[in-house]
mmCIF file of C-alpha atoms and ligand atoms in Angstrom:
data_model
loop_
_atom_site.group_PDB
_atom_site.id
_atom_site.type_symbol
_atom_site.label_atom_id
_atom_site.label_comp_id
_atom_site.label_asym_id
_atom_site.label_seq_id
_atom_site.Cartn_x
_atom_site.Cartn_y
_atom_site.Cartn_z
ATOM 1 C CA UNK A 1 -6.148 24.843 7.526
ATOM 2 C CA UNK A 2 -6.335 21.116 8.456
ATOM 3 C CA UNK A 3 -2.652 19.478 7.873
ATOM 4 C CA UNK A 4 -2.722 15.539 8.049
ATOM 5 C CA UNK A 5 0.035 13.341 8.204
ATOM 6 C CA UNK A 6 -0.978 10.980 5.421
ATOM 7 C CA UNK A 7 -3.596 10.512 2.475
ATOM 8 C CA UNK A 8 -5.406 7.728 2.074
ATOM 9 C CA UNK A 9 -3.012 5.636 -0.641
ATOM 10 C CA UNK A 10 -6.485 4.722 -3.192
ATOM 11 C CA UNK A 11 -7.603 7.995 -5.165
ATOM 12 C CA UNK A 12 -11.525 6.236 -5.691
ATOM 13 C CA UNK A 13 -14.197 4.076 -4.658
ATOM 14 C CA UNK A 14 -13.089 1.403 -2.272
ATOM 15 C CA UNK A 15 -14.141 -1.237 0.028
ATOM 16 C CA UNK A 16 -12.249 -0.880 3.620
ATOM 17 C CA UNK A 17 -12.278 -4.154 6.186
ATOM 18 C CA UNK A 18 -15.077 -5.956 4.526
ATOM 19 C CA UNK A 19 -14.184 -9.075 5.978
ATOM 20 C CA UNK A 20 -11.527 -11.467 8.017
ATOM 21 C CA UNK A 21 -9.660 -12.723 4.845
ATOM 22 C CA UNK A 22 -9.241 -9.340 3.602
ATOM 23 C CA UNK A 23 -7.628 -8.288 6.594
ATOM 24 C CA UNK A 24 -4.180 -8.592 8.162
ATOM 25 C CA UNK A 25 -3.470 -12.205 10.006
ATOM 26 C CA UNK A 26 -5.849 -14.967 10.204
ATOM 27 C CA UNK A 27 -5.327 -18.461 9.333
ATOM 28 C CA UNK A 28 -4.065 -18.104 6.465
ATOM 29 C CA UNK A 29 -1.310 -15.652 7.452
ATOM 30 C CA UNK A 30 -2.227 -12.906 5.414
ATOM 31 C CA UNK A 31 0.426 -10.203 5.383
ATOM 32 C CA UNK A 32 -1.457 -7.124 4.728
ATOM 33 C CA UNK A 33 -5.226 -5.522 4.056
ATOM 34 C CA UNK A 34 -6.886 -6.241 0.677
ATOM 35 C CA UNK A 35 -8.908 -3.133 -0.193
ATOM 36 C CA UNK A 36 -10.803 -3.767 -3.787
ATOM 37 C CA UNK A 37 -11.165 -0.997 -6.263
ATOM 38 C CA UNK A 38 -11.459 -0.538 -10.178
ATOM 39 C CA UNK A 39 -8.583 -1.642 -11.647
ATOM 40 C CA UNK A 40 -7.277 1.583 -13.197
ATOM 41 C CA UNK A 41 -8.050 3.361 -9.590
ATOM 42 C CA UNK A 42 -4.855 5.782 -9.208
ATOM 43 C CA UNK A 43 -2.553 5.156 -6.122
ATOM 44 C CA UNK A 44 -0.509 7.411 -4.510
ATOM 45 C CA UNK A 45 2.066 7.419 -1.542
ATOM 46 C CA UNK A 46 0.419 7.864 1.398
ATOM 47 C CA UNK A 47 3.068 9.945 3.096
ATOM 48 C CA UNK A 48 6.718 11.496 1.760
ATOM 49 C CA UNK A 49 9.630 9.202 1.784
ATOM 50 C CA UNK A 50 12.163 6.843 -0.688
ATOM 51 C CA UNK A 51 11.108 4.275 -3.041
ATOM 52 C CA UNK A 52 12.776 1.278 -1.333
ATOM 53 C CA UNK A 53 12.023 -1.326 -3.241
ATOM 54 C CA UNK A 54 10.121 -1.379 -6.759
ATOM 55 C CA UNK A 55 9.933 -4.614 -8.945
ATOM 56 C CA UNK A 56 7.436 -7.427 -10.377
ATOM 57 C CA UNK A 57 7.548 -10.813 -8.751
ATOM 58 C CA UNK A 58 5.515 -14.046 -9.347
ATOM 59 C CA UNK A 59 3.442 -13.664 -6.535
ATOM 60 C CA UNK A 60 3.143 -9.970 -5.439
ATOM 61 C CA UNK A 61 2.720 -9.215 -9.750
ATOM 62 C CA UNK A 62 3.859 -5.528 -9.850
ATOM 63 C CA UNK A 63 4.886 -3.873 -6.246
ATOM 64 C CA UNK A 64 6.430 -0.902 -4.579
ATOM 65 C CA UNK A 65 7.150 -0.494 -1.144
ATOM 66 C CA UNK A 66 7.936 3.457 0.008
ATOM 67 C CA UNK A 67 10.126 4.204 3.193
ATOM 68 C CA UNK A 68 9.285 7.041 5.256
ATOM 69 C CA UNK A 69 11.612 9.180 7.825
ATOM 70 C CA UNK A 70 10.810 6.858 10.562
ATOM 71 C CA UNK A 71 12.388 4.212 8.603
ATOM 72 C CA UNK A 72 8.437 2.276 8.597
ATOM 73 C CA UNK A 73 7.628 1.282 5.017
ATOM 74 C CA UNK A 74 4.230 0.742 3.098
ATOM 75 C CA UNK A 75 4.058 -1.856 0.414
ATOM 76 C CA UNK A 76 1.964 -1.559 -2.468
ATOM 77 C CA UNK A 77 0.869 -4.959 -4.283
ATOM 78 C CA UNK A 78 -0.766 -6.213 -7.555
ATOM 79 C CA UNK A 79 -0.393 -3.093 -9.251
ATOM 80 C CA UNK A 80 -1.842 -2.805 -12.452
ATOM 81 C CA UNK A 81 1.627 -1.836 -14.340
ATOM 82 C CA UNK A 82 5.303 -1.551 -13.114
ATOM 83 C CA UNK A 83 5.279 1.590 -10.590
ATOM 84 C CA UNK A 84 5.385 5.095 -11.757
ATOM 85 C CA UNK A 85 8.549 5.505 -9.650
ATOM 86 C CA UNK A 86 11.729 3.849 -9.535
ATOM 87 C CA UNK A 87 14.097 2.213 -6.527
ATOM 88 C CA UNK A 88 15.506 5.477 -4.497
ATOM 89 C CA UNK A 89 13.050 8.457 -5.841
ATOM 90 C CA UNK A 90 12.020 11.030 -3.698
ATOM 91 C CA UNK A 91 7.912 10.861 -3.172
ATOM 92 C CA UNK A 92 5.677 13.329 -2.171
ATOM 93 C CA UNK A 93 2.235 12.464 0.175
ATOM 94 C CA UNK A 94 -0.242 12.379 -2.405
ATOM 95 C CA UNK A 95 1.897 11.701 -5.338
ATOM 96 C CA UNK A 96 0.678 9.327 -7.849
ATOM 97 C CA UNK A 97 2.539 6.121 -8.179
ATOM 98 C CA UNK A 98 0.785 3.824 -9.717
ATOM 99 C CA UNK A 99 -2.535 2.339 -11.055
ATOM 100 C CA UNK A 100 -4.914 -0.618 -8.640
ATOM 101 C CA UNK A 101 -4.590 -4.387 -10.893
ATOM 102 C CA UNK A 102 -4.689 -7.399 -10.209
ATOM 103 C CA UNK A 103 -1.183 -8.859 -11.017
ATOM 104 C CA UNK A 104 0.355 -11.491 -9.771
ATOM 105 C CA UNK A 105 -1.460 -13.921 -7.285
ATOM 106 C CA UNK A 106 -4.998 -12.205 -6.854
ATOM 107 C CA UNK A 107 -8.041 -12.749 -7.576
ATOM 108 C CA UNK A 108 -10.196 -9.498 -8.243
ATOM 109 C CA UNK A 109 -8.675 -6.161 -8.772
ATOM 110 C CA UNK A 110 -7.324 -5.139 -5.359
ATOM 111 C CA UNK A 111 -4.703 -3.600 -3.813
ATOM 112 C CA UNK A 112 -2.695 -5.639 -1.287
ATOM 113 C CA UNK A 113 -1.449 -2.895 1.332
ATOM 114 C CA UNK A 114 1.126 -3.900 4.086
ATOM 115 C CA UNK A 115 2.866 -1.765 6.603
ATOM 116 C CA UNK A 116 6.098 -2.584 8.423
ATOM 117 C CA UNK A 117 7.635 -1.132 11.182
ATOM 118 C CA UNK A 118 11.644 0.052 11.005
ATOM 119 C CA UNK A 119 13.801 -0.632 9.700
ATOM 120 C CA UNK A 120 11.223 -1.593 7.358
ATOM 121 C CA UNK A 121 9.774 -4.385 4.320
ATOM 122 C CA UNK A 122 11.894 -7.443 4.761
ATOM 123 C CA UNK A 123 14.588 -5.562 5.654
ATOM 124 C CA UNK A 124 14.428 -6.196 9.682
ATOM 125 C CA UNK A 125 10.783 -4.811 10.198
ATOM 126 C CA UNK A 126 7.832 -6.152 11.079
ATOM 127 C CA UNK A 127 4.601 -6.456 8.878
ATOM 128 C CA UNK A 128 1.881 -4.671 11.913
ATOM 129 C CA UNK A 129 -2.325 -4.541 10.527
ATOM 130 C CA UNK A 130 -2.062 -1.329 8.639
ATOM 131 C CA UNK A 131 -6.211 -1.147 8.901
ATOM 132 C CA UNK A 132 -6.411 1.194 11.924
ATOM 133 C CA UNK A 133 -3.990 3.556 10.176
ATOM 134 C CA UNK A 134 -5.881 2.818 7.001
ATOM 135 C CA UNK A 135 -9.679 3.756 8.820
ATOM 136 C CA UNK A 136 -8.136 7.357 10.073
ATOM 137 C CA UNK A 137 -6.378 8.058 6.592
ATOM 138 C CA UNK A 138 -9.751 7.127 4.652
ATOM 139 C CA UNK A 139 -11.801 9.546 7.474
ATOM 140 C CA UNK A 140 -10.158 12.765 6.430
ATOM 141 C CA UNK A 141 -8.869 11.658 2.649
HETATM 142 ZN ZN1 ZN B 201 -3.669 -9.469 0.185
#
């Protein structure tokens, strides 16, 4: 039996590095990787950890941003609907947490995906491109 260390956070068709604005940095400073899906596409935490933050906000619409043991953390952004899970809950890799919209600032129905490195999402961490992590989850998941 094959055991992996994460699952690939979008549970259905998706587009993966498609192009420069969709992917971390650039000129315009863009924080994460854009990956577009259905809205309605189920998410799920990518690895166990903590809810560490979980909230709606003008620009990121609905968002949740999971912790793991390292102390990195994984945002989720432009959710569909507030997340399934609430600030400090226990999450399992491969648990669902929430549904792919396009709240907030964004155009399309995407989700906005950032990764940050302990002690994690504005917290002390730094946002790193989450697409090479994102191109060996979506190989096995
Ligand atoms: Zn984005």
């Amino acid at each position: 039996m094959l055991v992996h260390d994460a699952i690939f956070p979008i549970r259905g068709k998706h587009d993966l590095g498609q192009s420069d604005t969709n992917n971390f940095g650039g000129s315009r400073g863009h924080g994460g990787q854009d990956m577009f899906a259905a809205c309605g596409t189920p998410l799920v935490a990518e690895r166990p950890g903590v809810v560490q933050f979980e909230a709606t906000q003008d620009r990121a619409g609905n968002y949740v941003v999971l912790q793991d043991a390292t102390g990195q953390s994984y945002a989720y952004v432009h959710m569909r609907d507030r997340a399934l899970v609430k600030k400090g809950a226990r999450v399992q890799a491969g648990q669902r947490i929430g549904y792919v919209g396009e709240t907030g600032r964004a155009s399309g129905c995407h989700l906005h995906f950032e990764m940050w490195t302990a002690p994690g999402w504005y917290s002390g961490g730094d946002a790193v491109d989450p697409l090479p992590e994102l191109r060996r989850w979506d190989s096995f998941s």
